Coordinates of C-alpha atoms and ligand atoms in Angstrom, one line a residue:
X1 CA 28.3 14.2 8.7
X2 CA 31.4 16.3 8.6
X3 CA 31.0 18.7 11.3
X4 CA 30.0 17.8 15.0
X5 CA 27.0 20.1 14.5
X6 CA 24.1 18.0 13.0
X7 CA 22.2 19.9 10.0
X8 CA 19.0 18.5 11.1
X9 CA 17.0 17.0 14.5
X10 CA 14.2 14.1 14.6
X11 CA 11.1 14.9 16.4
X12 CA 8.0 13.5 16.1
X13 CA 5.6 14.8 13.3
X14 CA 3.3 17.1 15.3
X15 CA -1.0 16.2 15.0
X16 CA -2.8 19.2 14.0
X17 CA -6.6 19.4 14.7
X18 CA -7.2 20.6 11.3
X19 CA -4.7 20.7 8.2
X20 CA -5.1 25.0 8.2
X21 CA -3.2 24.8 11.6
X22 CA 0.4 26.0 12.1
X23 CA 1.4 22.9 13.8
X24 CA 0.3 20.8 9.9
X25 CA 3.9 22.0 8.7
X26 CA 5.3 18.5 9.4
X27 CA 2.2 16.5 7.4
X28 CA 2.4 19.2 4.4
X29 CA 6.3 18.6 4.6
X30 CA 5.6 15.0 4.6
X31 CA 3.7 15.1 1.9
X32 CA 6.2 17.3 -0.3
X33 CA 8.8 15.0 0.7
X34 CA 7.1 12.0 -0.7
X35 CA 6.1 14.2 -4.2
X36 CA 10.3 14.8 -4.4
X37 CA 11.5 11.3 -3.7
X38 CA 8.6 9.4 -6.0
X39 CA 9.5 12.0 -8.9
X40 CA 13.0 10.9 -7.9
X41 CA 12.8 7.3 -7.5
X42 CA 9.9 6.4 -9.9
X43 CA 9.6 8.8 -11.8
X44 CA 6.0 10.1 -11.1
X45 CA 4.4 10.8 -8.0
X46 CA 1.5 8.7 -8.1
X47 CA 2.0 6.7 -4.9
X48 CA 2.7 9.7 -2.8
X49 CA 0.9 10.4 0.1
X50 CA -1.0 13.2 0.7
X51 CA -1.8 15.6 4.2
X52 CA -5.1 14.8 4.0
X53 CA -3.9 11.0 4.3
X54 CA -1.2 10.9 6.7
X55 CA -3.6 13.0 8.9
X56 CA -6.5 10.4 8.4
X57 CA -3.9 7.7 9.4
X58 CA -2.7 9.2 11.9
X59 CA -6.6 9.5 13.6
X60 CA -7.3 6.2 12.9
X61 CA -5.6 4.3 15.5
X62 CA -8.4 2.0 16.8
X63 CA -6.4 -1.1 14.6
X64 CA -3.1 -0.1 13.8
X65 CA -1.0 2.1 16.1
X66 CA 0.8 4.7 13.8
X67 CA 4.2 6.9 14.8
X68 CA 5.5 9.7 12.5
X69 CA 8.7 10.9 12.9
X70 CA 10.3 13.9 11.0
X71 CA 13.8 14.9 10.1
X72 CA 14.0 18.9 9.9
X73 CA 16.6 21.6 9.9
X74 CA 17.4 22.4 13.9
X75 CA 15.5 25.2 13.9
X76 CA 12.9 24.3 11.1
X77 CA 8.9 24.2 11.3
X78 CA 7.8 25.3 8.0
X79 CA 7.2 22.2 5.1
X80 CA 10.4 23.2 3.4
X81 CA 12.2 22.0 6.4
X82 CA 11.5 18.4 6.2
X83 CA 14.5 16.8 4.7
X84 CA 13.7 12.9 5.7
X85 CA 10.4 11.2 7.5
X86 CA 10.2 7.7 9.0
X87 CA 6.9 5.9 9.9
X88 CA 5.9 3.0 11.9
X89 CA 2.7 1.0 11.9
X90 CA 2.0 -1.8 14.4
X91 CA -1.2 -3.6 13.9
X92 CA -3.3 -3.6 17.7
X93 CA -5.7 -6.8 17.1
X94 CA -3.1 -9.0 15.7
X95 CA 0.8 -9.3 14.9
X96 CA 1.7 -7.5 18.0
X97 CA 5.1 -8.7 17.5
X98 CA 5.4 -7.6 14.3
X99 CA 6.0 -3.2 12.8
X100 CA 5.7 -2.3 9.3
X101 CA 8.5 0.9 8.6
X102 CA 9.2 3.1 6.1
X103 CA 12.0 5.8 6.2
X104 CA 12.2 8.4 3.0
X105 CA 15.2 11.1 3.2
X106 CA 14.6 13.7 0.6
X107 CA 16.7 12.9 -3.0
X108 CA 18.8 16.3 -2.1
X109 CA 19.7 15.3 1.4
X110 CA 20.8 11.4 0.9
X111 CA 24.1 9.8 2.0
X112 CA 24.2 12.1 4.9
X113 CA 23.3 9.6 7.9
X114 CA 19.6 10.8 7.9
X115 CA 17.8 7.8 6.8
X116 CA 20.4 6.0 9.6
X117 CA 19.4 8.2 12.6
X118 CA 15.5 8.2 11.5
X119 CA 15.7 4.0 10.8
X120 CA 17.5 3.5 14.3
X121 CA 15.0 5.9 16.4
X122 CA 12.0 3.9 14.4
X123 CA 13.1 0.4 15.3
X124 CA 13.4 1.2 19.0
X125 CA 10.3 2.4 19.0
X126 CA 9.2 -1.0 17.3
X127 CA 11.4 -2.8 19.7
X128 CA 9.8 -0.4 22.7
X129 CA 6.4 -1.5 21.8
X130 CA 7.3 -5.4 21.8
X131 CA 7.9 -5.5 17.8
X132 CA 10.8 -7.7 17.1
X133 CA 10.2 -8.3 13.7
X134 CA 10.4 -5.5 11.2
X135 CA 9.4 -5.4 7.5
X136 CA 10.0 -2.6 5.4
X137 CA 8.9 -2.2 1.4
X138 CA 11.1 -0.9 -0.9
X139 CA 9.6 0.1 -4.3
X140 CA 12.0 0.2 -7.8
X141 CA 11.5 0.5 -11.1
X142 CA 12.5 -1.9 -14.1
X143 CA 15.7 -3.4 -13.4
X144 CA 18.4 -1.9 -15.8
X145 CA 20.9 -4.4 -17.9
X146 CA 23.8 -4.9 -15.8
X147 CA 22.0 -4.8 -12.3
X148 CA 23.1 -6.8 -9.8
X149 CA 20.0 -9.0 -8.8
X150 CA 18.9 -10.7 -5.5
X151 CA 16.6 -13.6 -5.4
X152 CA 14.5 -14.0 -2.6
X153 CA 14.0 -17.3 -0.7
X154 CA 10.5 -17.6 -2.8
X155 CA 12.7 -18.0 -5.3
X156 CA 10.6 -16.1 -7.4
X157 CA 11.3 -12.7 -8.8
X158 CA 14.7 -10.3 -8.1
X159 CA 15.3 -7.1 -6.9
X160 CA 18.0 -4.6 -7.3
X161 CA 21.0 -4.9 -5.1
X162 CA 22.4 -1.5 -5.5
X163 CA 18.8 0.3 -5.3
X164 CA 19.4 2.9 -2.6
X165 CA 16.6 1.6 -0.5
X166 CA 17.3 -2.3 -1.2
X167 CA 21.3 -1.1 -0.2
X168 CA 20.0 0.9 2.5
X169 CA 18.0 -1.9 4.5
X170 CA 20.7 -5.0 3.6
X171 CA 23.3 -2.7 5.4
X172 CA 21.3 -2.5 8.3
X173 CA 20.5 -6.3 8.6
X174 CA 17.3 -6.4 6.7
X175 CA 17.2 -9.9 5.0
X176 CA 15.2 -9.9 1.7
X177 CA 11.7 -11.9 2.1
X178 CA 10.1 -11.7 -1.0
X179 CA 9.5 -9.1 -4.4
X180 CA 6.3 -8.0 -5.5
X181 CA 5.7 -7.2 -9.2
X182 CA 4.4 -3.3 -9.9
X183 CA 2.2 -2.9 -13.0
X184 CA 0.5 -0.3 -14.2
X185 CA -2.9 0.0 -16.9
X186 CA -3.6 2.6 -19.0
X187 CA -7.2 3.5 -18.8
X188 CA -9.5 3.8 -20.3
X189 CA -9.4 0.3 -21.6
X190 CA -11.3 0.3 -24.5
X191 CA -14.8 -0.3 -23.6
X192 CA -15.3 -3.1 -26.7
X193 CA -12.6 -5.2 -24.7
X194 CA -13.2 -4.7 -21.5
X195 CA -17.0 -5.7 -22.4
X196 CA -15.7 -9.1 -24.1
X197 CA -13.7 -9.3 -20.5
X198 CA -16.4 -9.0 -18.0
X199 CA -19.0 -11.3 -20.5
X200 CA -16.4 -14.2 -21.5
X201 CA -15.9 -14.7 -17.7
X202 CA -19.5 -14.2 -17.0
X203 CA -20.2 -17.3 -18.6
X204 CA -18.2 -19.2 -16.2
X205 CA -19.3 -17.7 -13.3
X206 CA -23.8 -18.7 -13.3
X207 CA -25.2 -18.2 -9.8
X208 CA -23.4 -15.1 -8.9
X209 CA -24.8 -11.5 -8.6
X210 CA -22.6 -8.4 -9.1
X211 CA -22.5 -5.6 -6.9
X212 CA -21.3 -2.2 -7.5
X213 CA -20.5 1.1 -4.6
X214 CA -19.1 4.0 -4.7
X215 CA -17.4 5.4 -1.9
X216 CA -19.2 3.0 0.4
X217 CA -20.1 -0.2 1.5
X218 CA -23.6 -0.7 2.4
X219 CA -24.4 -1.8 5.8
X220 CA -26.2 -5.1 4.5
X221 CA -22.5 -6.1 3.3
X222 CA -20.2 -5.0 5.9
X223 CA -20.0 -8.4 7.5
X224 CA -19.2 -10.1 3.9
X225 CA -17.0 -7.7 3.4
X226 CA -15.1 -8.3 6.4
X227 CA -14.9 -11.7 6.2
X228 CA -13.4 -11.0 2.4
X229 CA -10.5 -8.7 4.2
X230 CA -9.8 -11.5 6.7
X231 CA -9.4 -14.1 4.1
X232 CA -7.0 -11.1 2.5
X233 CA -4.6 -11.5 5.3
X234 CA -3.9 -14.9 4.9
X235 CA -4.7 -15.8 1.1
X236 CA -2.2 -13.8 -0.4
X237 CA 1.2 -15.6 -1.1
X238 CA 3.6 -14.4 1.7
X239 CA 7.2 -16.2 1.0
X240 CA 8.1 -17.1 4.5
X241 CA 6.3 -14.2 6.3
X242 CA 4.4 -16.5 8.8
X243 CA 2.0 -14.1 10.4
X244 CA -1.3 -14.9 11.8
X245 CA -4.6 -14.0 10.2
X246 CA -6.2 -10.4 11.0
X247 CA -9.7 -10.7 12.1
X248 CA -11.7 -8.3 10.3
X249 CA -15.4 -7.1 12.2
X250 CA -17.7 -4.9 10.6
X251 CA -16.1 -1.6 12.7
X252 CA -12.9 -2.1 10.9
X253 CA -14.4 -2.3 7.2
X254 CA -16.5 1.4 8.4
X255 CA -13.3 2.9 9.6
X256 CA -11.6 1.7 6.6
X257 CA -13.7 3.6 4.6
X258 CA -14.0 6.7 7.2
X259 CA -10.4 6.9 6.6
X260 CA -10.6 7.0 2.6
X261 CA -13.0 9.6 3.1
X262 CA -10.9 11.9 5.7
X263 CA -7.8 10.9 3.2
X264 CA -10.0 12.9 0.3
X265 CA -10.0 9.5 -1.5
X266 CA -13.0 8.1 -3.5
X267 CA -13.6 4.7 -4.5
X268 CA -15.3 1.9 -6.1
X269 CA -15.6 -1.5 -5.3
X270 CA -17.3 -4.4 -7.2
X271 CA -18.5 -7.6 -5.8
X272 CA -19.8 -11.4 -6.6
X273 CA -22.8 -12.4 -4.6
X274 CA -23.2 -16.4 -4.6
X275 CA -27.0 -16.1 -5.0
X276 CA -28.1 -19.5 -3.3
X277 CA -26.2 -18.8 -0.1
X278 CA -26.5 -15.0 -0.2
X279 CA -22.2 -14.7 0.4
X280 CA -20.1 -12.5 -1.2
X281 CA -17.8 -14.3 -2.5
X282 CA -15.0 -12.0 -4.3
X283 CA -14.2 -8.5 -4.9
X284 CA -12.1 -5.9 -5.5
X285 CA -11.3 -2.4 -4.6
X286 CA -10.0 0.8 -7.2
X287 CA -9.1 4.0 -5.0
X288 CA -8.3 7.5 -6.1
X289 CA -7.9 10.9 -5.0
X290 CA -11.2 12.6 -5.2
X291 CA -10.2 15.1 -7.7
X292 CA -9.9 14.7 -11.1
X293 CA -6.4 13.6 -11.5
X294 CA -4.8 10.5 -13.5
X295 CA -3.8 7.8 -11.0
X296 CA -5.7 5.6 -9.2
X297 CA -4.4 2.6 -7.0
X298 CA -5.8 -1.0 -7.5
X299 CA -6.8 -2.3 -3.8
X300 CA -7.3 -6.0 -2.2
X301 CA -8.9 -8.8 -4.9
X302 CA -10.1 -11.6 -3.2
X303 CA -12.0 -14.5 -4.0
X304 CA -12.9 -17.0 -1.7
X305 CA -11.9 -20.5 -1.5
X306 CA -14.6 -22.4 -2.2
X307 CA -15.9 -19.6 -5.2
X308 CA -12.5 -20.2 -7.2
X309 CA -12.3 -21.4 -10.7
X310 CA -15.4 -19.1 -11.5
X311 CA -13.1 -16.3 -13.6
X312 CA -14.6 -14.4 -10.7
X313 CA -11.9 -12.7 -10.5
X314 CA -11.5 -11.3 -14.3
X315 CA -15.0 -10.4 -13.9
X316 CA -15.1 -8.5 -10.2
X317 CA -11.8 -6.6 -11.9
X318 CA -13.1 -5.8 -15.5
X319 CA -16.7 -4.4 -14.4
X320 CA -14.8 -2.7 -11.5
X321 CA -12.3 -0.8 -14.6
X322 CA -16.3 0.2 -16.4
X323 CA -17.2 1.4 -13.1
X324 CA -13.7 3.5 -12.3
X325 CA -14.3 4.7 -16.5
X326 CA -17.6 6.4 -15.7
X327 CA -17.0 7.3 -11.4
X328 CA -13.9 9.2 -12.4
X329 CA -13.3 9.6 -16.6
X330 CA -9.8 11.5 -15.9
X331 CA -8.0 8.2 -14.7
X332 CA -5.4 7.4 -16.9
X333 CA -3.1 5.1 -14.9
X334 CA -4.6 2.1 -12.9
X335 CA -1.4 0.9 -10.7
X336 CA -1.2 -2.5 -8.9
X337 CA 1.0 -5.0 -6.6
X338 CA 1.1 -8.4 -6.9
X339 CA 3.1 -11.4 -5.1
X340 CA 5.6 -12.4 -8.0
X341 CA 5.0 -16.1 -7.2
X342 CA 0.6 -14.7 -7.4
X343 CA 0.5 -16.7 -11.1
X344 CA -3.3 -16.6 -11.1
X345 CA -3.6 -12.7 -10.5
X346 CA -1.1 -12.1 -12.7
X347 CA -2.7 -13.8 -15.7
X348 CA -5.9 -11.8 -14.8
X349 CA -3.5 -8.4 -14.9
X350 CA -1.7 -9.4 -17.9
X351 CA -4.8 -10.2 -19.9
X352 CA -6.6 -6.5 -18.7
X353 CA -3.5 -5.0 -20.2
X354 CA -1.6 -4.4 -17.0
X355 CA 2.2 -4.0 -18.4
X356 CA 5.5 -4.3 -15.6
X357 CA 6.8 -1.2 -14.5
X358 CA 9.1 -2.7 -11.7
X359 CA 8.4 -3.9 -8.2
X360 CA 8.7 -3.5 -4.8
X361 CA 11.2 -5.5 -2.5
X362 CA 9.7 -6.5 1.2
X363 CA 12.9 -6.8 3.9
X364 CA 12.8 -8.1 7.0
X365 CA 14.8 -7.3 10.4
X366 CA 14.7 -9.1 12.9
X367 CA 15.3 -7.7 16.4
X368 CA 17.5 -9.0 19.3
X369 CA 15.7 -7.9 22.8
X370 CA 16.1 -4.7 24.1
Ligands
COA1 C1 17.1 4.5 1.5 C2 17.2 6.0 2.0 C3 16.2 6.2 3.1 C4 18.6 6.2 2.6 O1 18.7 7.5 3.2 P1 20.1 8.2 3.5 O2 19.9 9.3 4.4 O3 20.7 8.4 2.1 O4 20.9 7.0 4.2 P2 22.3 7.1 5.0 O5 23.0 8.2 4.6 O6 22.0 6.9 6.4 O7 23.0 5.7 4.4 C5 23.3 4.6 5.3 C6 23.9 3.5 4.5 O8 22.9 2.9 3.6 C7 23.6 2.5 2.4 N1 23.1 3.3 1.3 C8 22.3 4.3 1.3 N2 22.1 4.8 0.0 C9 22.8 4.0 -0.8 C10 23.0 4.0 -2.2 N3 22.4 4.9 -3.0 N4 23.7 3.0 -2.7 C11 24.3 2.1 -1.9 N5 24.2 2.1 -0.6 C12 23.4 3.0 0.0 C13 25.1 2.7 2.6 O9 25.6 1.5 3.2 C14 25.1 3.9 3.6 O10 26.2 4.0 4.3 P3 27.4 4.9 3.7 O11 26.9 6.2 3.2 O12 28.4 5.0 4.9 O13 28.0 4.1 2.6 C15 16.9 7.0 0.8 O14 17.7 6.7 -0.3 C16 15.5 7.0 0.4 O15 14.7 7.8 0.9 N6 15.1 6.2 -0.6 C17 13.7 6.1 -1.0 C18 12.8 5.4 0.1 C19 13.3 4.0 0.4 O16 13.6 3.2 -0.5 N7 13.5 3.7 1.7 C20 14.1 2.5 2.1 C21 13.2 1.5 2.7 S1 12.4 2.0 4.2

């Protein structure tokens, strides 16, 4: 700053009853914030989060305790005024030491000390709540020849040392864990290969039943379901990221999908049913935004332990792309995230067509007492 007269205050993002209140400015500024800096940063805005979504996560804090914070112009309270957000989300159940952040300062307002006053009043409220250590996820896109490059301990992919974000956290003590690669699918894939996809792999998979829903999971399955999110948490490849396993109940899977529902998202999810035992044994999740836009975001993929080596994953994933072609025909973009050291999904991604467009850094802080 170069006056002692700060162009901007942090409060915390008001909660509206209803989005048509006065008091929404800060979640519609929220949301225009994260349009500017994924245009910015990416180059689309696919991954930005809407009202109707930070409102929905807001409500839902039976599992993960939520805290929006919003930089604005002193005397702002109108969407325009948001130059800078910072959120925090502390799962309840499990990892009560542990608080994911973001912080996001609007592309025209950067290098002004606003993502450094938002980061420091989100990671004492981390520290506050008994949250020592902090991860933060920093997305970029295909390294350029001539970047510097950081290896993380996994030892497996890099990410960008002079990326404003990656910078940004480094500086502040954030130690790089581990680098996720970003793909993206352009859709529709052609039905011919998609159909060779799904039957090749059915051939390798007898004994299983596929499932398909849209924008729900029926109550018969909510307890397989659950027990495929809790074998999420743990499954996935997480460098050196020790945290303990989240116990997923049936509650949790409905309130996950309330909340896709109060976000405006639809979805579909396909799933393999062992038939002699009657478990589900794998599937995977494709959400968008109800309305007939282009992107949609590939969710979990899980297959269980003992149900590997089935190509039940190619399968769950190529009849869920036929399902996504006919729920919502205007997709055009299918993005994903996977571990960079996650070999097997990868294969499965690269042979669907999935092509690298970047990836996203995870950093980790971790707190001395307060
Ligand atoms: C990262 C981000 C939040 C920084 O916001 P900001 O308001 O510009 O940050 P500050 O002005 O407080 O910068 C603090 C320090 O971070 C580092 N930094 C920030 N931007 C940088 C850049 N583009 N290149 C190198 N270092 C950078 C510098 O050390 C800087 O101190 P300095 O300006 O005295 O050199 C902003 O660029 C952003 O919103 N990026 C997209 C979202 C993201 O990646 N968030 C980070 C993970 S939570």
């Amino acid at each position: 700053m170069s006056t002692g007269t700060p162009a901007w205050r942090i409060v915390a993002a008001p909660h509206p009853t209803s989005l048509h209140d006065p008091t929404a400015w800060a979640y519609h500024g929220i949301a225009e914030l994260e349009r500017a800096a994924g245009l910015a940063d990416l180059g689309h805005a696919d991954a930005a989060w809407t009202a109707a979504a930070v409102h929905a996560d807001v409500r839902h804090q039976d599992h993960v305790r939520t805290v929006r914070l919003v930089a604005v112009a002193p005397d702002g309270g109108t969407p325009g005024d948001v130059v800078g957000a910072a959120t925090l989300w502390g799962d309840l159940d499990d990892n009560r030491t542990w608080a994911d952040v973001t912080v996001m300062v609007h592309p025209r307002h950067r290098r002004r000390g606003i993502g450094t006053a938002l980061a420091d009043r989100i990671e004492a409220e981390a520290a506050d709540d008994g949250r020592r250590t902090v991860l933060t996820e920093v997305a970029f896109g295909e390294p350029a020849p001539g970047d510097r490059l950081l290896t993380p301990p996994t030892d497996t992919g890099h990410a960008p040392a002079d990326h404003p974000g990656v910078a940004f956290a480094l500086a502040r003590g954030y130690r790089l864990e581990q680098v996720e690669r970003r793909s993206v699918l352009s859709v529709p894939v052609e039905p011919a290969r998609l159909e060779r996809l799904a039957a090749d792999a059915l051939e390798h998979a007898p004994g299983y039943r596929l499932h398909t829903w849209h924008d729900e999971i029926p109550a018969t399955w909510l307890a397989g379901f659950a027990a495929l999110e809790t074998r999420m948490s743990t499954d996935v490849p997480s460098g050196e990221m020790d945290w303990a396993e989240e116990v997923w109940d049936t509650g949790r899977v409905r309130d996950l999908v309330a909340r896709h529902h109060e976000s405006g998202d639809g979805f579909v999810v396909t799933a393999a049913e062992h038939v002699a035992t009657g478990e589900l044994a794998a599937m995977t999740m494709l959400l968008f935004p109800t309305d007939d836009g282009e992107s949609a975001d590939q969710e979990d993929t899980i297959v269980l332990q003992a149900h590997r080596g089935h190509r039940l994953g190619m399968l769950v994933k190529a009849v869920n792309l036929q399902a996504l072609a006919r729920r919502r025909p205007s997709t055009r973009r299918v993005h994903t995230g996977n571990a960079a050291e996650n070999a097997h999904m990868l294969a499965i991604n690269e042979a669907l067509g999935f092509r690298a467009e970047g990836g996203s850094a995870t950093l980790r802080l971790t707190q001395a007492g307060r």
